C-alpha cells in the first residue's frame, strides 16, 4: 500500500519517470492543455468542479513526492496584482527554491518543451495560478 499523500496512479507514474531537469506543469482551469503542453507529457485532468482542486492543493501533494529546484510562473498583468494565488504558492515552495516570473508566451513555450513530463489540470478559477516546476535531485544524507 502507498503510505504517502499522493495516490493518483498516472501522476505517480509520470513523477517517477521524470528525472532531474524534467518539468511538471500544474495549471489553472483556464489553461489550454490541448495546445500548450509538450509532446512527451502525460496530461491528467483533475478539474472536477470550479475551484476544486486548486493549484496550491495539487502543488502541496506534488512537493511531498518530488524535490523541486525551480518554480516558473506567468508574470501577472497590472490588473491582477497583487496576485494572491502566487502568495499561496510561495508559502508552499521550500525556501531556497529558485523562482522566476516570465511573460505569458514565454511560459507557453517552456510548457511546450520536450522536457515536460506531466501536466495536471486543476479546477482553480484564479488567473495566473499556473506553476511550472523543474524536478531536482535527491540530496544524499
mmCIF file of C-alpha atoms in Angstrom:
data_model
loop_
_atom_site.group_PDB
_atom_site.id
_atom_site.type_symbol
_atom_site.label_atom_id
_atom_site.label_comp_id
_atom_site.label_asym_id
_atom_site.label_seq_id
_atom_site.Cartn_x
_atom_site.Cartn_y
_atom_site.Cartn_z
ATOM 1 C CA UNK A 1 0.000 0.000 0.000
ATOM 2 C CA UNK A 2 1.093 3.530 -0.684
ATOM 3 C CA UNK A 3 1.782 5.450 2.509
ATOM 4 C CA UNK A 4 2.360 8.936 1.063
ATOM 5 C CA UNK A 5 -0.233 11.592 0.276
ATOM 6 C CA UNK A 6 -0.163 11.026 -3.487
ATOM 7 C CA UNK A 7 -2.356 8.143 -4.638
ATOM 8 C CA UNK A 8 -3.238 9.034 -8.265
ATOM 9 C CA UNK A 9 -1.642 6.266 -10.362
ATOM 10 C CA UNK A 10 -0.973 8.348 -13.511
ATOM 11 C CA UNK A 11 0.574 11.201 -11.534
ATOM 12 C CA UNK A 12 2.752 8.821 -9.504
ATOM 13 C CA UNK A 13 3.894 7.109 -12.701
ATOM 14 C CA UNK A 14 4.725 10.365 -14.512
ATOM 15 C CA UNK A 15 6.613 11.756 -11.500
ATOM 16 C CA UNK A 16 8.560 8.506 -11.120
ATOM 17 C CA UNK A 17 9.562 8.673 -14.795
ATOM 18 C CA UNK A 18 10.554 12.361 -14.605
ATOM 19 C CA UNK A 19 14.250 12.740 -13.960
ATOM 20 C CA UNK A 20 16.401 15.667 -12.908
ATOM 21 C CA UNK A 21 15.617 18.650 -15.112
ATOM 22 C CA UNK A 22 12.235 17.384 -16.283
ATOM 23 C CA UNK A 23 9.338 19.759 -15.779
ATOM 24 C CA UNK A 24 5.896 19.356 -14.244
ATOM 25 C CA UNK A 25 3.076 21.778 -15.020
ATOM 26 C CA UNK A 26 0.176 22.378 -12.644
ATOM 27 C CA UNK A 27 -2.421 24.539 -14.366
ATOM 28 C CA UNK A 28 -5.468 26.544 -13.505
ATOM 29 C CA UNK A 29 -8.755 25.690 -15.156
ATOM 30 C CA UNK A 30 -8.233 28.305 -17.891
ATOM 31 C CA UNK A 31 -5.005 26.833 -19.272
ATOM 32 C CA UNK A 32 -5.076 25.428 -22.798
ATOM 33 C CA UNK A 33 -3.789 21.943 -22.043
ATOM 34 C CA UNK A 34 -4.840 20.775 -25.516
ATOM 35 C CA UNK A 35 -2.352 23.060 -27.281
ATOM 36 C CA UNK A 36 0.175 24.434 -24.773
ATOM 37 C CA UNK A 37 1.707 21.192 -23.443
ATOM 38 C CA UNK A 38 4.866 19.392 -24.577
ATOM 39 C CA UNK A 39 4.637 16.276 -26.766
ATOM 40 C CA UNK A 40 6.040 13.895 -24.131
ATOM 41 C CA UNK A 41 3.780 14.960 -21.277
ATOM 42 C CA UNK A 42 1.191 12.833 -19.561
ATOM 43 C CA UNK A 43 -1.858 15.094 -19.069
ATOM 44 C CA UNK A 44 -4.133 14.430 -16.101
ATOM 45 C CA UNK A 45 -7.431 16.294 -15.779
ATOM 46 C CA UNK A 46 -8.376 16.793 -12.134
ATOM 47 C CA UNK A 47 -10.735 19.706 -12.819
ATOM 48 C CA UNK A 48 -13.769 18.041 -11.281
ATOM 49 C CA UNK A 49 -15.538 21.314 -10.493
ATOM 50 C CA UNK A 50 -14.791 25.024 -10.349
ATOM 51 C CA UNK A 51 -12.106 25.716 -7.727
ATOM 52 C CA UNK A 52 -11.514 22.071 -6.869
ATOM 53 C CA UNK A 53 -8.845 21.093 -6.632
ATOM 54 C CA UNK A 54 -6.800 24.267 -6.642
ATOM 55 C CA UNK A 55 -3.236 24.666 -7.879
ATOM 56 C CA UNK A 56 -1.887 25.068 -4.309
ATOM 57 C CA UNK A 57 -3.705 21.890 -3.210
ATOM 58 C CA UNK A 58 -2.140 19.850 -6.014
ATOM 59 C CA UNK A 59 1.230 21.574 -5.571
ATOM 60 C CA UNK A 60 1.362 20.601 -1.888
ATOM 61 C CA UNK A 61 0.936 16.923 -2.755
ATOM 62 C CA UNK A 62 3.459 17.058 -5.616
ATOM 63 C CA UNK A 63 6.006 18.765 -3.349
ATOM 64 C CA UNK A 64 5.549 15.970 -0.803
ATOM 65 C CA UNK A 65 6.527 13.499 -3.532
ATOM 66 C CA UNK A 66 9.402 15.050 -5.526
ATOM 67 C CA UNK A 67 12.144 17.585 -4.896
ATOM 68 C CA UNK A 68 11.800 20.767 -6.949
ATOM 69 C CA UNK A 69 14.703 23.060 -7.801
ATOM 70 C CA UNK A 70 12.859 25.776 -9.733
ATOM 71 C CA UNK A 71 9.401 27.319 -9.971
ATOM 72 C CA UNK A 72 8.378 29.311 -13.052
ATOM 73 C CA UNK A 73 5.153 31.317 -13.237
ATOM 74 C CA UNK A 74 3.469 33.789 -15.559
ATOM 75 C CA UNK A 75 4.056 37.412 -14.585
ATOM 76 C CA UNK A 76 0.604 38.765 -13.664
ATOM 77 C CA UNK A 77 -0.810 41.695 -15.589
ATOM 78 C CA UNK A 78 -1.202 45.004 -13.772
ATOM 79 C CA UNK A 79 -4.939 44.431 -13.287
ATOM 80 C CA UNK A 80 -4.228 41.138 -11.465
ATOM 81 C CA UNK A 81 -1.829 42.400 -8.818
ATOM 82 C CA UNK A 82 -1.443 41.669 -6.045
ATOM 83 C CA UNK A 83 -1.751 38.043 -7.149
ATOM 84 C CA UNK A 84 -2.854 36.191 -4.025
ATOM 85 C CA UNK A 85 -2.512 32.728 -5.575
ATOM 86 C CA UNK A 86 1.198 33.466 -6.083
ATOM 87 C CA UNK A 87 1.476 34.156 -2.357
ATOM 88 C CA UNK A 88 -0.194 30.808 -1.595
ATOM 89 C CA UNK A 89 2.234 29.052 -3.940
ATOM 90 C CA UNK A 90 5.241 30.875 -2.448
ATOM 91 C CA UNK A 91 4.205 29.699 1.020
ATOM 92 C CA UNK A 92 4.391 26.054 -0.149
ATOM 93 C CA UNK A 93 7.657 26.087 -2.096
ATOM 94 C CA UNK A 94 10.685 25.160 0.010
ATOM 95 C CA UNK A 95 12.989 28.001 0.998
ATOM 96 C CA UNK A 96 15.888 28.365 -1.404
ATOM 97 C CA UNK A 97 13.944 27.180 -4.450
ATOM 98 C CA UNK A 98 14.781 29.311 -7.480
ATOM 99 C CA UNK A 99 11.717 31.230 -8.707
ATOM 100 C CA UNK A 100 11.152 33.001 -11.988
ATOM 101 C CA UNK A 101 8.390 35.135 -13.486
ATOM 102 C CA UNK A 102 8.109 35.150 -17.290
ATOM 103 C CA UNK A 103 5.655 36.616 -19.766
ATOM 104 C CA UNK A 104 2.710 34.502 -20.872
ATOM 105 C CA UNK A 105 4.091 33.476 -24.263
ATOM 106 C CA UNK A 106 7.496 32.523 -22.843
ATOM 107 C CA UNK A 107 5.663 30.393 -20.268
ATOM 108 C CA UNK A 108 3.725 28.631 -23.034
ATOM 109 C CA UNK A 109 6.983 27.956 -24.898
ATOM 110 C CA UNK A 110 8.501 26.439 -21.748
ATOM 111 C CA UNK A 111 5.405 24.288 -21.211
ATOM 112 C CA UNK A 112 5.571 23.035 -24.809
ATOM 113 C CA UNK A 113 9.109 21.760 -24.218
ATOM 114 C CA UNK A 114 10.014 18.125 -24.764
ATOM 115 C CA UNK A 115 11.154 18.172 -21.106
ATOM 116 C CA UNK A 116 7.581 18.453 -19.827
ATOM 117 C CA UNK A 117 6.805 15.100 -18.196
ATOM 118 C CA UNK A 118 3.447 15.858 -16.598
ATOM 119 C CA UNK A 119 0.599 18.368 -16.864
ATOM 120 C CA UNK A 120 -2.037 18.378 -14.126
ATOM 121 C CA UNK A 121 -5.117 20.476 -14.924
ATOM 122 C CA UNK A 122 -6.930 21.724 -11.820
ATOM 123 C CA UNK A 123 -10.262 23.422 -11.321
ATOM 124 C CA UNK A 124 -8.611 26.604 -9.985
ATOM 125 C CA UNK A 125 -10.501 29.570 -11.467
ATOM 126 C CA UNK A 126 -7.978 32.223 -10.419
ATOM 127 C CA UNK A 127 -5.893 33.914 -13.079
ATOM 128 C CA UNK A 128 -2.122 33.308 -13.184
ATOM 129 C CA UNK A 129 -2.342 30.217 -10.966
ATOM 130 C CA UNK A 130 -0.115 28.100 -13.252
ATOM 131 C CA UNK A 131 3.089 26.634 -11.817
ATOM 132 C CA UNK A 132 5.871 25.061 -13.866
ATOM 133 C CA UNK A 133 8.205 23.019 -11.662
ATOM 134 C CA UNK A 134 11.680 21.807 -12.543
ATOM 135 C CA UNK A 135 12.416 18.473 -10.884
ATOM 136 C CA UNK A 136 15.534 18.450 -8.711
ATOM 137 C CA UNK A 137 17.709 15.675 -7.360
ATOM 138 C CA UNK A 138 17.537 13.924 -4.022
ATOM 139 C CA UNK A 139 20.108 15.114 -1.522
ATOM 140 C CA UNK A 140 22.386 12.414 -0.174
ATOM 141 C CA UNK A 141 22.330 12.289 3.615
#
